[in-house]
Amino acid sequence: MARRILVIGASASGIEAAAAARKKDRTAEIILITQEKTAGYSRCGLPFVIGGHIPTFRDLVVYPQAFFQMLKLDLRTQTKATVINPKDKTLTIQTKENSTQTLPYDVLVIATGAEPFMPPIKGKEKPGIHSLRNIEDGEKIDAAIKAGAKSALIMGAGLIGLELSAGLVERGLKVTVVEMLPQILPQFLDADMAKLVQQHLEEKGIKILLNNVVEEFLGETKISAVKVSGEVIEADLIISAFGVRASTKLAVEAGIALGETQAIKTNGRMETEIKDVYAVGDCAEAPSLITHRPTCAQLGTIAVREGKVAGINAGGDYSLFGGVLASAVTQLFDIQAANTGLTQTVAQRNRIEVITGTVSSKTRASYFPGAKPIKIKLIVEKESQRIIGAQIVGGEEVTQRINCLSFAIQQGMTIQELAKADTAYAPPLCETWEPMVLAAEMILMKLR
Amino acid sequence: MARRILVIGASASGIEAAAAARKKDRTAEIILITQEKTAGYSRCGLPFVIGGHIPTFRDLVVYPQAFFQMLKLDLRTQTKATVINPKDKTLTIQTKENSTQTLPYDVLVIATGAEPFMPPIKGKEKPGIHSLRNIEDGEKIDAAIKAGAKSALIMGAGLIGLELSAGLVERGLKVTVVEMLPQILPQFLDADMAKLVQQHLEEKGIKILLNNVVEEFLGETKISAVKVSGEVIEADLIISAFGVRASTKLAVEAGIALGETQAIKTNGRMETEIKDVYAVGDCAEAPSLITHRPTCAQLGTIAVREGKVAGINAGGDYSLFGGVLASAVTQLFDIQAANTGLTQTVAQRNRIEVITGTVSSKTRASYFPGAKPIKIKLIVEKESQRIIGAQIVGGEEVTQRINCLSFAIQQGMTIQELAKADTAYAPPLCETWEPMVLAAEMILMKLR
């Protein structure tokens, strides 16, 4: 009899898992269950539809119906997984038609993702707060703009909050961002690098309030203003971007263990502490390649990699997930900001002694018109002199530089090796001395 | 008494050597000798001035007078080094004023560069052939265009020939390129990847004649046409881009050994077989990081790295040159082409068995407007399964991808490791599954 593989969630990691399982097991019944109306779209693209870069939310669908048909994946949208019973190996679901079914499984993959986090702020139960996690959220924000919204207050200066802020400015709104911490992008960049991004956002007209606490949501029936560190800020659109938390309710109720990050604990094969139950994507933990401690990176790239590993294992073959560097990049107006490995802040929190080096350079030969500024920060572990983190803020060609440094970290490259690295050069495309190499030189000077 | 360091050549490698020597020896007398009128300009920028991207040839000067003054480097332009006497440790020069001087040295750095190569073609002694090695060459081509040249014949489809061809098209000329070999960029790309570049050049109107031999230069007093595989081609501008050869005459006359590439033989410190005499840049050999055989890459990036190493040694400190991957990139109209490590052709010539993988993808999320095609070819050594070469042709973000793969090769990354690499993603900047990782997957599929 054909094996049955159930996947809860039909976004990046869930679909990747299902597709990988199919490649390994041609006969298995593979069912994907999602509460959403639309499966297989890019969440990361949502802010860019709002910003007007991408015509419609429909365009974000990366996996069309034909994909699921071709791979014989039984996709069930608007379907809710309600109970996992690992002892009986069954999953109870509530169908689109509101009937309850209990499906036996041979392998279960939990790819329930994450949900927007809302701190316990007074008035939060009242309607009127937007967030941006799915297409419906995006459509609501888009509708509000089309209905005449002129101003927005974004609570949280993380990646989603800032990408959305940029999108709203591009649509003509006046945007204020509130952040409790003393810097923007606190999970992503060190304060010195975040400052560059902040300056750019401010130049583009975004008002950024750091060290400010959201204290209360104001409004009679609907929230129309927010009390921020004692001051009342009114806005047509009030958007929660406090971050997301792993969606673990189903797993917890089934007795599946969480790890120290409060996401689902996994082993190297992305299996939970219960046999034949895997967890992948934003709801799952995986170890950092540097600290070897559990992390929950909640990035699309990590989600697909974990999904693929779980899918191969679910399909009866063998694959190990190597670990996370959490390389990531964002485009905000005219600049790109990226990170890989540990920030200086995170390294120090992990009691890792570091030496850092920062260099400002250009993205093309200095004499070539259109050369844009670029700033690179390297974080090197003191004893091994190996690179353990990097951050880049620049006008172009940032993504693949962070990938260079991700490769460097993954391969244990020392700062001496980076200083000697062989790099490509052409006047329209980069400088003779690649800025990454110059940043390595800065650190070598400190070591001498 | 202060030591005297003489540097013959004041382009990339010579200046880098002088500057590095100065950092190590604050008191040395450091003299740079060049036959050219202008020192310290970017040769790589010449085609882009002709193409009109950079306003004037003056703009290519990267090291102004102030730089030499600041570092107390005694720069002597329009001065010719005529005899090296390694036994007496002297260099004879012919000054700008045509007087002969003999300068004793403690350390000599030979950075004589390379010169355009002209095969023994009938009629080559007649005037009328242009080349593009220095500012004067560029000015002559520019003057010819301003005087009304409408057509050009470029002999040689290497990097310089093609960059110049693109520049001439951008200036409105009708351009024909003649290449003896069956592909363009034979030193740089494998035939399959070169084909993509060729198609793009042809779309832009360049006529490319492969497998064609330049047989004779025609014209009474001045060359006005070229006989190519039996056919007479007339052109207003006839340009030799057959490649360059290391300028080794001075070294050879002084008894300094050349290596198997016919460039000056060096050790790891960039020292020639004669103590206290270094050779760097386009006239010098250095080992390949992969084959460990001598190479003469003749790239600006290699020149500055070698120059720096020789300068540190010349200044009394210690530095080793690691070796050459010869990472390089070019921009031709709307595409970028890059290479690092060995091509498949060169690997096979070295009797290295390889597995290759090629992938075509996009430079942004497929739904993000402006996504451009990109093609990546990986070359993997069969036994170690390590990456030993890569080629990329694409619309954007090519340079730093080739740097990623250069880092990968340098660090001994296996194809399995590349397939698991952690990469950054954002819809406007790249795909979720980085094409380099997909190319690794292609190879893994072949290995299974």
JSON list of N, CA and C in Angstrom, two decimals, chain A residues 164-205:
[
{"chain": "A", "resi": 164, "resn": "LEU", "atom": "N", "xyz": [7.71, 47.32, 4.48]},
{"chain": "A", "resi": 164, "resn": "LEU", "atom": "CA", "xyz": [6.35, 47.82, 4.33]},
{"chain": "A", "resi": 164, "resn": "LEU", "atom": "C", "xyz": [6.35, 49.35, 4.39]},
{"chain": "A", "resi": 165, "resn": "SER", "atom": "N", "xyz": [7.13, 49.91, 5.29]},
{"chain": "A", "resi": 165, "resn": "SER", "atom": "CA", "xyz": [7.23, 51.38, 5.39]},
{"chain": "A", "resi": 165, "resn": "SER", "atom": "C", "xyz": [7.66, 51.98, 4.06]},
{"chain": "A", "resi": 166, "resn": "ALA", "atom": "N", "xyz": [8.68, 51.37, 3.46]},
{"chain": "A", "resi": 166, "resn": "ALA", "atom": "CA", "xyz": [9.17, 51.88, 2.17]},
{"chain": "A", "resi": 166, "resn": "ALA", "atom": "C", "xyz": [8.06, 51.79, 1.13]},
{"chain": "A", "resi": 167, "resn": "GLY", "atom": "N", "xyz": [7.35, 50.67, 1.12]},
{"chain": "A", "resi": 167, "resn": "GLY", "atom": "CA", "xyz": [6.25, 50.48, 0.18]},
{"chain": "A", "resi": 167, "resn": "GLY", "atom": "C", "xyz": [5.17, 51.53, 0.36]},
{"chain": "A", "resi": 168, "resn": "LEU", "atom": "N", "xyz": [4.86, 51.85, 1.60]},
{"chain": "A", "resi": 168, "resn": "LEU", "atom": "CA", "xyz": [3.81, 52.84, 1.87]},
{"chain": "A", "resi": 168, "resn": "LEU", "atom": "C", "xyz": [4.25, 54.23, 1.44]},
{"chain": "A", "resi": 169, "resn": "VAL", "atom": "N", "xyz": [5.52, 54.56, 1.65]},
{"chain": "A", "resi": 169, "resn": "VAL", "atom": "CA", "xyz": [6.04, 55.86, 1.19]},
{"chain": "A", "resi": 169, "resn": "VAL", "atom": "C", "xyz": [5.94, 55.92, -0.33]},
{"chain": "A", "resi": 170, "resn": "GLU", "atom": "N", "xyz": [6.29, 54.80, -0.98]},
{"chain": "A", "resi": 170, "resn": "GLU", "atom": "CA", "xyz": [6.21, 54.76, -2.44]},
{"chain": "A", "resi": 170, "resn": "GLU", "atom": "C", "xyz": [4.77, 54.93, -2.94]},
{"chain": "A", "resi": 171, "resn": "ARG", "atom": "N", "xyz": [3.81, 54.62, -2.10]},
{"chain": "A", "resi": 171, "resn": "ARG", "atom": "CA", "xyz": [2.40, 54.83, -2.44]},
{"chain": "A", "resi": 171, "resn": "ARG", "atom": "C", "xyz": [1.91, 56.21, -1.99]},
{"chain": "A", "resi": 172, "resn": "GLY", "atom": "N", "xyz": [2.82, 57.00, -1.44]},
{"chain": "A", "resi": 172, "resn": "GLY", "atom": "CA", "xyz": [2.47, 58.38, -1.12]},
{"chain": "A", "resi": 172, "resn": "GLY", "atom": "C", "xyz": [2.04, 58.64, 0.32]},
{"chain": "A", "resi": 173, "resn": "LEU", "atom": "N", "xyz": [2.15, 57.65, 1.17]},
{"chain": "A", "resi": 173, "resn": "LEU", "atom": "CA", "xyz": [1.74, 57.86, 2.56]},
{"chain": "A", "resi": 173, "resn": "LEU", "atom": "C", "xyz": [2.85, 58.50, 3.39]},
{"chain": "A", "resi": 174, "resn": "LYS", "atom": "N", "xyz": [2.44, 59.16, 4.43]},
{"chain": "A", "resi": 174, "resn": "LYS", "atom": "CA", "xyz": [3.35, 59.71, 5.43]},
{"chain": "A", "resi": 174, "resn": "LYS", "atom": "C", "xyz": [3.53, 58.61, 6.47]},
{"chain": "A", "resi": 175, "resn": "VAL", "atom": "N", "xyz": [4.77, 58.20, 6.70]},
{"chain": "A", "resi": 175, "resn": "VAL", "atom": "CA", "xyz": [4.99, 57.01, 7.53]},
{"chain": "A", "resi": 175, "resn": "VAL", "atom": "C", "xyz": [5.83, 57.33, 8.77]},
{"chain": "A", "resi": 176, "resn": "THR", "atom": "N", "xyz": [5.34, 56.83, 9.91]},
{"chain": "A", "resi": 176, "resn": "THR", "atom": "CA", "xyz": [6.11, 56.89, 11.16]},
{"chain": "A", "resi": 176, "resn": "THR", "atom": "C", "xyz": [6.37, 55.46, 11.63]},
{"chain": "A", "resi": 177, "resn": "VAL", "atom": "N", "xyz": [7.61, 55.22, 12.03]},
{"chain": "A", "resi": 177, "resn": "VAL", "atom": "CA", "xyz": [7.96, 53.90, 12.56]},
{"chain": "A", "resi": 177, "resn": "VAL", "atom": "C", "xyz": [8.34, 54.05, 14.03]},
{"chain": "A", "resi": 178, "resn": "VAL", "atom": "N", "xyz": [7.76, 53.20, 14.85]},
{"chain": "A", "resi": 178, "resn": "VAL", "atom": "CA", "xyz": [8.06, 53.21, 16.29]},
{"chain": "A", "resi": 178, "resn": "VAL", "atom": "C", "xyz": [8.84, 51.96, 16.64]},
{"chain": "A", "resi": 179, "resn": "GLU", "atom": "N", "xyz": [9.93, 52.14, 17.36]},
{"chain": "A", "resi": 179, "resn": "GLU", "atom": "CA", "xyz": [10.75, 50.98, 17.75]},
{"chain": "A", "resi": 179, "resn": "GLU", "atom": "C", "xyz": [11.15, 51.16, 19.22]},
{"chain": "A", "resi": 180, "resn": "MET", "atom": "N", "xyz": [10.96, 50.12, 19.98]},
{"chain": "A", "resi": 180, "resn": "MET", "atom": "CA", "xyz": [11.26, 50.15, 21.41]},
{"chain": "A", "resi": 180, "resn": "MET", "atom": "C", "xyz": [12.77, 50.24, 21.67]},
{"chain": "A", "resi": 181, "resn": "LEU", "atom": "N", "xyz": [13.54, 49.58, 20.81]},
{"chain": "A", "resi": 181, "resn": "LEU", "atom": "CA", "xyz": [14.98, 49.50, 21.02]},
{"chain": "A", "resi": 181, "resn": "LEU", "atom": "C", "xyz": [15.68, 50.76, 20.47]},
{"chain": "A", "resi": 182, "resn": "PRO", "atom": "N", "xyz": [16.93, 50.94, 20.84]},
{"chain": "A", "resi": 182, "resn": "PRO", "atom": "CA", "xyz": [17.64, 52.16, 20.40]},
{"chain": "A", "resi": 182, "resn": "PRO", "atom": "C", "xyz": [18.14, 52.12, 18.96]},
{"chain": "A", "resi": 183, "resn": "GLN", "atom": "N", "xyz": [17.76, 51.13, 18.18]},
{"chain": "A", "resi": 183, "resn": "GLN", "atom": "CA", "xyz": [18.19, 51.07, 16.78]},
{"chain": "A", "resi": 183, "resn": "GLN", "atom": "C", "xyz": [17.12, 50.38, 15.94]},
{"chain": "A", "resi": 184, "resn": "ILE", "atom": "N", "xyz": [17.16, 50.61, 14.64]},
{"chain": "A", "resi": 184, "resn": "ILE", "atom": "CA", "xyz": [16.30, 49.84, 13.74]},
{"chain": "A", "resi": 184, "resn": "ILE", "atom": "C", "xyz": [16.98, 48.50, 13.45]},
{"chain": "A", "resi": 185, "resn": "LEU", "atom": "N", "xyz": [16.24, 47.57, 12.90]},
{"chain": "A", "resi": 185, "resn": "LEU", "atom": "CA", "xyz": [16.73, 46.25, 12.50]},
{"chain": "A", "resi": 185, "resn": "LEU", "atom": "C", "xyz": [17.60, 45.56, 13.57]},
{"chain": "A", "resi": 186, "resn": "PRO", "atom": "N", "xyz": [17.11, 45.53, 14.82]},
{"chain": "A", "resi": 186, "resn": "PRO", "atom": "CA", "xyz": [17.96, 45.03, 15.90]},
{"chain": "A", "resi": 186, "resn": "PRO", "atom": "C", "xyz": [18.36, 43.56, 15.78]},
{"chain": "A", "resi": 187, "resn": "GLN", "atom": "N", "xyz": [17.56, 42.74, 15.10]},
{"chain": "A", "resi": 187, "resn": "GLN", "atom": "CA", "xyz": [17.92, 41.32, 14.94]},
{"chain": "A", "resi": 187, "resn": "GLN", "atom": "C", "xyz": [18.87, 41.12, 13.78]},
{"chain": "A", "resi": 188, "resn": "PHE", "atom": "N", "xyz": [19.06, 42.15, 13.00]},
{"chain": "A", "resi": 188, "resn": "PHE", "atom": "CA", "xyz": [19.64, 41.99, 11.67]},
{"chain": "A", "resi": 188, "resn": "PHE", "atom": "C", "xyz": [21.00, 42.67, 11.56]},
{"chain": "A", "resi": 189, "resn": "LEU", "atom": "N", "xyz": [21.11, 43.87, 12.11]},
{"chain": "A", "resi": 189, "resn": "LEU", "atom": "CA", "xyz": [22.35, 44.63, 11.97]},
{"chain": "A", "resi": 189, "resn": "LEU", "atom": "C", "xyz": [22.81, 45.14, 13.33]},
{"chain": "A", "resi": 190, "resn": "ASP", "atom": "N", "xyz": [24.11, 45.41, 13.44]},
{"chain": "A", "resi": 190, "resn": "ASP", "atom": "CA", "xyz": [24.60, 46.14, 14.60]},
{"chain": "A", "resi": 190, "resn": "ASP", "atom": "C", "xyz": [24.20, 47.61, 14.46]},
{"chain": "A", "resi": 191, "resn": "ALA", "atom": "N", "xyz": [24.23, 48.29, 15.58]},
{"chain": "A", "resi": 191, "resn": "ALA", "atom": "CA", "xyz": [23.75, 49.68, 15.61]},
{"chain": "A", "resi": 191, "resn": "ALA", "atom": "C", "xyz": [24.48, 50.58, 14.62]},
{"chain": "A", "resi": 192, "resn": "ASP", "atom": "N", "xyz": [25.81, 50.38, 14.47]},
{"chain": "A", "resi": 192, "resn": "ASP", "atom": "CA", "xyz": [26.57, 51.26, 13.57]},
{"chain": "A", "resi": 192, "resn": "ASP", "atom": "C", "xyz": [26.12, 51.11, 12.13]},
{"chain": "A", "resi": 193, "resn": "MET", "atom": "N", "xyz": [25.81, 49.89, 11.72]},
{"chain": "A", "resi": 193, "resn": "MET", "atom": "CA", "xyz": [25.37, 49.65, 10.34]},
{"chain": "A", "resi": 193, "resn": "MET", "atom": "C", "xyz": [23.89, 50.05, 10.18]},
{"chain": "A", "resi": 194, "resn": "ALA", "atom": "N", "xyz": [23.10, 49.79, 11.21]},
{"chain": "A", "resi": 194, "resn": "ALA", "atom": "CA", "xyz": [21.67, 50.14, 11.16]},
{"chain": "A", "resi": 194, "resn": "ALA", "atom": "C", "xyz": [21.49, 51.64, 11.00]},
{"chain": "A", "resi": 195, "resn": "LYS", "atom": "N", "xyz": [22.41, 52.39, 11.57]},
{"chain": "A", "resi": 195, "resn": "LYS", "atom": "CA", "xyz": [22.35, 53.86, 11.50]},
{"chain": "A", "resi": 195, "resn": "LYS", "atom": "C", "xyz": [22.36, 54.34, 10.04]},
{"chain": "A", "resi": 196, "resn": "LEU", "atom": "N", "xyz": [23.16, 53.68, 9.21]},
{"chain": "A", "resi": 196, "resn": "LEU", "atom": "CA", "xyz": [23.23, 54.05, 7.78]},
{"chain": "A", "resi": 196, "resn": "LEU", "atom": "C", "xyz": [21.87, 53.85, 7.10]},
{"chain": "A", "resi": 197, "resn": "VAL", "atom": "N", "xyz": [21.24, 52.74, 7.43]},
{"chain": "A", "resi": 197, "resn": "VAL", "atom": "CA", "xyz": [19.95, 52.44, 6.84]},
{"chain": "A", "resi": 197, "resn": "VAL", "atom": "C", "xyz": [18.93, 53.46, 7.33]},
{"chain": "A", "resi": 198, "resn": "GLN", "atom": "N", "xyz": [19.00, 53.75, 8.62]},
{"chain": "A", "resi": 198, "resn": "GLN", "atom": "CA", "xyz": [18.07, 54.72, 9.21]},
{"chain": "A", "resi": 198, "resn": "GLN", "atom": "C", "xyz": [18.17, 56.07, 8.52]},
{"chain": "A", "resi": 199, "resn": "GLN", "atom": "N", "xyz": [19.40, 56.52, 8.30]},
{"chain": "A", "resi": 199, "resn": "GLN", "atom": "CA", "xyz": [19.60, 57.81, 7.63]},
{"chain": "A", "resi": 199, "resn": "GLN", "atom": "C", "xyz": [18.94, 57.82, 6.25]},
{"chain": "A", "resi": 200, "resn": "HIS", "atom": "N", "xyz": [19.10, 56.72, 5.53]},
{"chain": "A", "resi": 200, "resn": "HIS", "atom": "CA", "xyz": [18.51, 56.64, 4.20]},
{"chain": "A", "resi": 200, "resn": "HIS", "atom": "C", "xyz": [16.98, 56.70, 4.28]},
{"chain": "A", "resi": 201, "resn": "LEU", "atom": "N", "xyz": [16.42, 55.97, 5.23]},
{"chain": "A", "resi": 201, "resn": "LEU", "atom": "CA", "xyz": [14.95, 55.96, 5.37]},
{"chain": "A", "resi": 201, "resn": "LEU", "atom": "C", "xyz": [14.45, 57.35, 5.76]},
{"chain": "A", "resi": 202, "resn": "GLU", "atom": "N", "xyz": [15.21, 58.03, 6.60]},
{"chain": "A", "resi": 202, "resn": "GLU", "atom": "CA", "xyz": [14.81, 59.38, 7.01]},
{"chain": "A", "resi": 202, "resn": "GLU", "atom": "C", "xyz": [14.91, 60.36, 5.85]},
{"chain": "A", "resi": 203, "resn": "GLU", "atom": "N", "xyz": [15.94, 60.18, 5.04]},
{"chain": "A", "resi": 203, "resn": "GLU", "atom": "CA", "xyz": [16.05, 61.02, 3.82]},
{"chain": "A", "resi": 203, "resn": "GLU", "atom": "C", "xyz": [14.85, 60.83, 2.91]},
{"chain": "A", "resi": 204, "resn": "LYS", "atom": "N", "xyz": [14.30, 59.62, 2.93]},
{"chain": "A", "resi": 204, "resn": "LYS", "atom": "CA", "xyz": [13.14, 59.32, 2.08]},
{"chain": "A", "resi": 204, "resn": "LYS", "atom": "C", "xyz": [11.84, 59.75, 2.75]},
{"chain": "A", "resi": 205, "resn": "GLY", "atom": "N", "xyz": [11.93, 60.36, 3.95]},
{"chain": "A", "resi": 205, "resn": "GLY", "atom": "CA", "xyz": [10.75, 60.94, 4.57]},
{"chain": "A", "resi": 205, "resn": "GLY", "atom": "C", "xyz": [10.11, 60.12, 5.68]}
]
